[in-house]
Amino acid sequence: MSNILVTGGTGYIGSHTAIELIKAGHEVLIIDDLSNSTIESLDRIEKLSGKRPIFEQFKLRDSAKVDDFFEEYDIDAIIHFAAYKAVGESVAHPMMYYKNNLVSLANVVDAMTTSKVKNIVFSSSATVYGQPDVLPATEETPVVPAESPYGNTKQIGEQMLIDQTIATENFNAIALRYFNPIGAHESGENGELPTGTPNNLMPFITQTAIGLRDELKIFGDDYNTPDGTAVRDYIHVVDIAKAHVKAIERMIGGKSESQFEIFNLGTGKGFSVKEVIDSFEKTTGEKLNYSVAPRRGGDVEQIYASTDKANKVLGWKAELSLDEMTLSAWKWEKYLASKK
Ligand code: UD1
């Protein structure tokens, strides 16, 4: 049993990870500013895991608060989710992203050094690969200049951790590069809660089907893919959460092969936008209202992960299918509607 600080732990991936950590026997402490989540997330974590995490609400940009927290609690390792993640918003307000995403990480790493906490898992993104020339994308696939300040904060965040591992003996970091996390807890009682109009595909689909949006726009059907729509590696959020438990236990157990490690988190299989819609319609029996619109700026044509390293080295494999992702996302959307 270890004490794990989960920053951003009331958010979409953070809350699912908190549940899996508690189920694996760990103690969870959460810091979140609730800028993109609500306090009810704690009730959901408690209900689905059987235990309520310790929780404090503040901004990690406030270094004094971060230092106080590290003084107050015994922490064995950190999973750092807390960050802004809307690509378009980051283009419009770059400094908001650099300040929030990078100053927060610097404060956490500083507090770790002072408190001699050695292990951190960092939420990174497949966005660092841009459009790779060769697929699937492995961890060796070149990182290309970021298309957005959001993407840049992921690249700089990884580099900050590399620099810290060079400067500090015994400081270990694992960057997990997520492909496209979607879906919800199998109970339908925890999932993604976008504020405002969703940018991402899955919440837009479920909100359209439930009547919150008129119509889904498919951004482009003239890509060089089998059905013309863009291809992504969608991965169930609960599989993503379980990978975090593996990564944390790997570091705490002293099994890291180097101070900085990277793992792709994907299924290894690409699905097109149309295939996601087909899966949704098939599993839910709902008819989705959609039409084709022009491509969205900054989108890549297709990307999916090589999962070899995560499978062999981390000892983790995504288990849930696309149908389980779309059905669970729908259960969650209906659960939200039932609470209104
Ligand atoms: C996006 C971000 C990525 C970020 C990730 C996590 C961009 C360009 N990329 O990934 O940097 O790490 O979210 O939040 O924003 N689609 C539609 N209609 C919609 C919404 C999406 O057709 O209303 C399509 C997109 O064009 C894309 C696919 O669905 O082909 C997936 O989109 P999305 O869920 O936004 O994820 P990414 O763009 O892959």
mmCIF file with all atom_site columns, C-alpha atoms in Angstrom, residues 141-257:
data_model
loop_
_atom_site.group_PDB
_atom_site.id
_atom_site.type_symbol
_atom_site.label_atom_id
_atom_site.label_alt_id
_atom_site.label_comp_id
_atom_site.label_asym_id
_atom_site.label_entity_id
_atom_site.label_seq_id
_atom_site.pdbx_PDB_ins_code
_atom_site.Cartn_x
_atom_site.Cartn_y
_atom_site.Cartn_z
_atom_site.occupancy
_atom_site.B_iso_or_equiv
_atom_site.pdbx_formal_charge
_atom_site.auth_seq_id
_atom_site.auth_comp_id
_atom_site.auth_asym_id
_atom_site.auth_atom_id
_atom_site.pdbx_PDB_model_num
ATOM 1   C CA . THR A 1 141 ? 8.818   7.803  -33.406 1.00 0.00 ? 141 THR A CA 1
ATOM 2   C CA . PRO A 1 142 ? 10.257  11.328 -33.691 1.00 0.00 ? 142 PRO A CA 1
ATOM 3   C CA . VAL A 1 143 ? 8.621   14.070 -31.671 1.00 0.00 ? 143 VAL A CA 1
ATOM 4   C CA . VAL A 1 144 ? 7.757   16.922 -34.022 1.00 0.00 ? 144 VAL A CA 1
ATOM 5   C CA . PRO A 1 145 ? 7.247   20.644 -33.292 1.00 0.00 ? 145 PRO A CA 1
ATOM 6   C CA . ALA A 1 146 ? 3.906   21.052 -31.549 1.00 0.00 ? 146 ALA A CA 1
ATOM 7   C CA . GLU A 1 147 ? 0.901   22.375 -33.492 1.00 0.00 ? 147 GLU A CA 1
ATOM 8   C CA . SER A 1 148 ? -0.495  24.200 -30.460 1.00 0.00 ? 148 SER A CA 1
ATOM 9   C CA . PRO A 1 149 ? 0.582   25.665 -27.119 1.00 0.00 ? 149 PRO A CA 1
ATOM 10  C CA . TYR A 1 150 ? -1.303  22.779 -25.474 1.00 0.00 ? 150 TYR A CA 1
ATOM 11  C CA . GLY A 1 151 ? 0.808   20.232 -27.364 1.00 0.00 ? 151 GLY A CA 1
ATOM 12  C CA . ASN A 1 152 ? 3.916   22.245 -26.577 1.00 0.00 ? 152 ASN A CA 1
ATOM 13  C CA . THR A 1 153 ? 3.193   22.082 -22.831 1.00 0.00 ? 153 THR A CA 1
ATOM 14  C CA . LYS A 1 154 ? 3.231   18.276 -23.104 1.00 0.00 ? 154 LYS A CA 1
ATOM 15  C CA . GLN A 1 155 ? 6.600   18.299 -24.891 1.00 0.00 ? 155 GLN A CA 1
ATOM 16  C CA . ILE A 1 156 ? 8.125   20.843 -22.499 1.00 0.00 ? 156 ILE A CA 1
ATOM 17  C CA . GLY A 1 157 ? 6.654   18.965 -19.518 1.00 0.00 ? 157 GLY A CA 1
ATOM 18  C CA . GLU A 1 158 ? 8.439   15.784 -20.625 1.00 0.00 ? 158 GLU A CA 1
ATOM 19  C CA . GLN A 1 159 ? 11.670  17.748 -21.117 1.00 0.00 ? 159 GLN A CA 1
ATOM 20  C CA . MET A 1 160 ? 11.366  19.328 -17.664 1.00 0.00 ? 160 MET A CA 1
ATOM 21  C CA . LEU A 1 161 ? 11.186  15.852 -16.160 1.00 0.00 ? 161 LEU A CA 1
ATOM 22  C CA . ILE A 1 162 ? 14.139  14.604 -18.224 1.00 0.00 ? 162 ILE A CA 1
ATOM 23  C CA . ASP A 1 163 ? 16.192  17.566 -16.977 1.00 0.00 ? 163 ASP A CA 1
ATOM 24  C CA . GLN A 1 164 ? 15.175  16.831 -13.395 1.00 0.00 ? 164 GLN A CA 1
ATOM 25  C CA . THR A 1 165 ? 16.205  13.178 -13.686 1.00 0.00 ? 165 THR A CA 1
ATOM 26  C CA . ILE A 1 166 ? 19.626  14.338 -14.922 1.00 0.00 ? 166 ILE A CA 1
ATOM 27  C CA . ALA A 1 167 ? 19.953  16.784 -12.037 1.00 0.00 ? 167 ALA A CA 1
ATOM 28  C CA . THR A 1 168 ? 18.675  14.503 -9.288  1.00 0.00 ? 168 THR A CA 1
ATOM 29  C CA . GLU A 1 169 ? 19.827  11.022 -8.444  1.00 0.00 ? 169 GLU A CA 1
ATOM 30  C CA . ASN A 1 170 ? 16.912  8.723  -7.592  1.00 0.00 ? 170 ASN A CA 1
ATOM 31  C CA . PHE A 1 171 ? 14.324  10.961 -9.277  1.00 0.00 ? 171 PHE A CA 1
ATOM 32  C CA . ASN A 1 172 ? 12.165  8.801  -11.546 1.00 0.00 ? 172 ASN A CA 1
ATOM 33  C CA . ALA A 1 173 ? 9.569   9.819  -14.077 1.00 0.00 ? 173 ALA A CA 1
ATOM 34  C CA . ILE A 1 174 ? 7.316   7.940  -16.472 1.00 0.00 ? 174 ILE A CA 1
ATOM 35  C CA . ALA A 1 175 ? 5.588   9.822  -19.284 1.00 0.00 ? 175 ALA A CA 1
ATOM 36  C CA . LEU A 1 176 ? 2.450   8.090  -20.506 1.00 0.00 ? 176 LEU A CA 1
ATOM 37  C CA . ARG A 1 177 ? 1.504   9.198  -23.998 1.00 0.00 ? 177 ARG A CA 1
ATOM 38  C CA . TYR A 1 178 ? -2.249  8.747  -24.330 1.00 0.00 ? 178 TYR A CA 1
ATOM 39  C CA . PHE A 1 179 ? -3.866  8.160  -27.668 1.00 0.00 ? 179 PHE A CA 1
ATOM 40  C CA . ASN A 1 180 ? -7.654  8.863  -27.549 1.00 0.00 ? 180 ASN A CA 1
ATOM 41  C CA . PRO A 1 181 ? -9.191  7.993  -24.173 1.00 0.00 ? 181 PRO A CA 1
ATOM 42  C CA . ILE A 1 182 ? -12.980 7.585  -24.349 1.00 0.00 ? 182 ILE A CA 1
ATOM 43  C CA . GLY A 1 183 ? -15.688 5.626  -22.526 1.00 0.00 ? 183 GLY A CA 1
ATOM 44  C CA . ALA A 1 184 ? -16.822 5.516  -18.936 1.00 0.00 ? 184 ALA A CA 1
ATOM 45  C CA . HIS A 1 185 ? -16.945 3.261  -15.881 1.00 0.00 ? 185 HIS A CA 1
ATOM 46  C CA . GLU A 1 186 ? -18.920 0.090  -16.610 1.00 0.00 ? 186 GLU A CA 1
ATOM 47  C CA . SER A 1 187 ? -21.509 1.134  -14.008 1.00 0.00 ? 187 SER A CA 1
ATOM 48  C CA . GLY A 1 188 ? -22.222 4.232  -16.111 1.00 0.00 ? 188 GLY A CA 1
ATOM 49  C CA . GLU A 1 189 ? -21.672 6.278  -12.959 1.00 0.00 ? 189 GLU A CA 1
ATOM 50  C CA . ASN A 1 190 ? -18.378 7.979  -13.774 1.00 0.00 ? 190 ASN A CA 1
ATOM 51  C CA . GLY A 1 191 ? -17.268 9.503  -17.036 1.00 0.00 ? 191 GLY A CA 1
ATOM 52  C CA . GLU A 1 192 ? -16.238 12.574 -18.933 1.00 0.00 ? 192 GLU A CA 1
ATOM 53  C CA . LEU A 1 193 ? -17.972 15.819 -17.969 1.00 0.00 ? 193 LEU A CA 1
ATOM 54  C CA . PRO A 1 194 ? -17.116 18.449 -20.568 1.00 0.00 ? 194 PRO A CA 1
ATOM 55  C CA . THR A 1 195 ? -17.878 22.053 -19.693 1.00 0.00 ? 195 THR A CA 1
ATOM 56  C CA . GLY A 1 196 ? -19.545 23.865 -22.600 1.00 0.00 ? 196 GLY A CA 1
ATOM 57  C CA . THR A 1 197 ? -19.469 22.486 -26.116 1.00 0.00 ? 197 THR A CA 1
ATOM 58  C CA . PRO A 1 198 ? -17.285 19.374 -26.308 1.00 0.00 ? 198 PRO A CA 1
ATOM 59  C CA . ASN A 1 199 ? -14.250 19.496 -28.595 1.00 0.00 ? 199 ASN A CA 1
ATOM 60  C CA . ASN A 1 200 ? -13.733 15.763 -28.603 1.00 0.00 ? 200 ASN A CA 1
ATOM 61  C CA . LEU A 1 201 ? -15.617 13.202 -30.652 1.00 0.00 ? 201 LEU A CA 1
ATOM 62  C CA . MET A 1 202 ? -17.117 10.837 -28.054 1.00 0.00 ? 202 MET A CA 1
ATOM 63  C CA . PRO A 1 203 ? -18.812 13.403 -25.788 1.00 0.00 ? 203 PRO A CA 1
ATOM 64  C CA . PHE A 1 204 ? -20.109 15.179 -28.890 1.00 0.00 ? 204 PHE A CA 1
ATOM 65  C CA . ILE A 1 205 ? -21.665 11.927 -30.094 1.00 0.00 ? 205 ILE A CA 1
ATOM 66  C CA . THR A 1 206 ? -23.370 11.154 -26.772 1.00 0.00 ? 206 THR A CA 1
ATOM 67  C CA . GLN A 1 207 ? -24.571 14.742 -26.289 1.00 0.00 ? 207 GLN A CA 1
ATOM 68  C CA . THR A 1 208 ? -26.039 14.731 -29.792 1.00 0.00 ? 208 THR A CA 1
ATOM 69  C CA . ALA A 1 209 ? -27.805 11.432 -29.206 1.00 0.00 ? 209 ALA A CA 1
ATOM 70  C CA . ILE A 1 210 ? -29.309 12.641 -25.933 1.00 0.00 ? 210 ILE A CA 1
ATOM 71  C CA . GLY A 1 211 ? -30.544 15.851 -27.566 1.00 0.00 ? 211 GLY A CA 1
ATOM 72  C CA . LEU A 1 212 ? -28.133 18.406 -26.092 1.00 0.00 ? 212 LEU A CA 1
ATOM 73  C CA . ARG A 1 213 ? -26.645 19.077 -29.567 1.00 0.00 ? 213 ARG A CA 1
ATOM 74  C CA . ASP A 1 214 ? -28.501 19.132 -32.888 1.00 0.00 ? 214 ASP A CA 1
ATOM 75  C CA . GLU A 1 215 ? -26.004 17.362 -35.029 1.00 0.00 ? 215 GLU A CA 1
ATOM 76  C CA . LEU A 1 216 ? -22.504 15.888 -35.060 1.00 0.00 ? 216 LEU A CA 1
ATOM 77  C CA . LYS A 1 217 ? -20.229 17.248 -37.757 1.00 0.00 ? 217 LYS A CA 1
ATOM 78  C CA . ILE A 1 218 ? -17.739 14.762 -39.153 1.00 0.00 ? 218 ILE A CA 1
ATOM 79  C CA . PHE A 1 219 ? -14.639 16.844 -39.774 1.00 0.00 ? 219 PHE A CA 1
ATOM 80  C CA . GLY A 1 220 ? -13.622 15.677 -43.231 1.00 0.00 ? 220 GLY A CA 1
ATOM 81  C CA . ASP A 1 221 ? -14.431 12.578 -45.292 1.00 0.00 ? 221 ASP A CA 1
ATOM 82  C CA . ASP A 1 222 ? -11.746 13.089 -47.898 1.00 0.00 ? 222 ASP A CA 1
ATOM 83  C CA . TYR A 1 223 ? -8.782  11.696 -45.996 1.00 0.00 ? 223 TYR A CA 1
ATOM 84  C CA . ASN A 1 224 ? -6.672  8.937  -47.464 1.00 0.00 ? 224 ASN A CA 1
ATOM 85  C CA . THR A 1 225 ? -8.281  6.273  -45.238 1.00 0.00 ? 225 THR A CA 1
ATOM 86  C CA . PRO A 1 226 ? -10.604 3.355  -46.110 1.00 0.00 ? 226 PRO A CA 1
ATOM 87  C CA . ASP A 1 227 ? -13.829 5.355  -45.579 1.00 0.00 ? 227 ASP A CA 1
ATOM 88  C CA . GLY A 1 228 ? -12.320 8.837  -45.928 1.00 0.00 ? 228 GLY A CA 1
ATOM 89  C CA . THR A 1 229 ? -12.727 9.842  -42.273 1.00 0.00 ? 229 THR A CA 1
ATOM 90  C CA . ALA A 1 230 ? -9.778  10.321 -39.918 1.00 0.00 ? 230 ALA A CA 1
ATOM 91  C CA . VAL A 1 231 ? -8.409  7.388  -37.934 1.00 0.00 ? 231 VAL A CA 1
ATOM 92  C CA . ARG A 1 232 ? -7.471  7.376  -34.220 1.00 0.00 ? 232 ARG A CA 1
ATOM 93  C CA . ASP A 1 233 ? -6.524  4.827  -31.583 1.00 0.00 ? 233 ASP A CA 1
ATOM 94  C CA . TYR A 1 234 ? -9.461  5.029  -29.170 1.00 0.00 ? 234 TYR A CA 1
ATOM 95  C CA . ILE A 1 235 ? -8.766  3.497  -25.793 1.00 0.00 ? 235 ILE A CA 1
ATOM 96  C CA . HIS A 1 236 ? -11.088 2.833  -22.862 1.00 0.00 ? 236 HIS A CA 1
ATOM 97  C CA . VAL A 1 237 ? -10.471 5.225  -19.967 1.00 0.00 ? 237 VAL A CA 1
ATOM 98  C CA . VAL A 1 238 ? -10.514 2.345  -17.462 1.00 0.00 ? 238 VAL A CA 1
ATOM 99  C CA . ASP A 1 239 ? -7.690  0.645  -19.398 1.00 0.00 ? 239 ASP A CA 1
ATOM 100 C CA . ILE A 1 240 ? -5.792  3.953  -19.264 1.00 0.00 ? 240 ILE A CA 1
ATOM 101 C CA . ALA A 1 241 ? -6.422  4.155  -15.518 1.00 0.00 ? 241 ALA A CA 1
ATOM 102 C CA . LYS A 1 242 ? -5.070  0.624  -14.987 1.00 0.00 ? 242 LYS A CA 1
ATOM 103 C CA . ALA A 1 243 ? -1.890  1.523  -16.882 1.00 0.00 ? 243 ALA A CA 1
ATOM 104 C CA . HIS A 1 244 ? -1.272  4.272  -14.318 1.00 0.00 ? 244 HIS A CA 1
ATOM 105 C CA . VAL A 1 245 ? -1.475  1.760  -11.486 1.00 0.00 ? 245 VAL A CA 1
ATOM 106 C CA . LYS A 1 246 ? 1.120   -0.376 -13.310 1.00 0.00 ? 246 LYS A CA 1
ATOM 107 C CA . ALA A 1 247 ? 3.399   2.613  -13.893 1.00 0.00 ? 247 ALA A CA 1
ATOM 108 C CA . ILE A 1 248 ? 3.234   3.728  -10.261 1.00 0.00 ? 248 ILE A CA 1
ATOM 109 C CA . GLU A 1 249 ? 3.887   0.225  -8.953  1.00 0.00 ? 249 GLU A CA 1
ATOM 110 C CA . ARG A 1 250 ? 6.778   -0.159 -11.391 1.00 0.00 ? 250 ARG A CA 1
ATOM 111 C CA . MET A 1 251 ? 8.501   2.947  -10.044 1.00 0.00 ? 251 MET A CA 1
ATOM 112 C CA . ILE A 1 252 ? 7.778   2.278  -6.374  1.00 0.00 ? 252 ILE A CA 1
ATOM 113 C CA . GLY A 1 253 ? 8.961   -1.313 -6.801  1.00 0.00 ? 253 GLY A CA 1
ATOM 114 C CA . GLY A 1 254 ? 12.265  -0.015 -8.199  1.00 0.00 ? 254 GLY A CA 1
ATOM 115 C CA . LYS A 1 255 ? 11.673  -1.737 -11.541 1.00 0.00 ? 255 LYS A CA 1
ATOM 116 C CA . SER A 1 256 ? 12.268  1.241  -13.846 1.00 0.00 ? 256 SER A CA 1
ATOM 117 C CA . GLU A 1 257 ? 15.032  0.499  -16.335 1.00 0.00 ? 257 GLU A CA 1
#
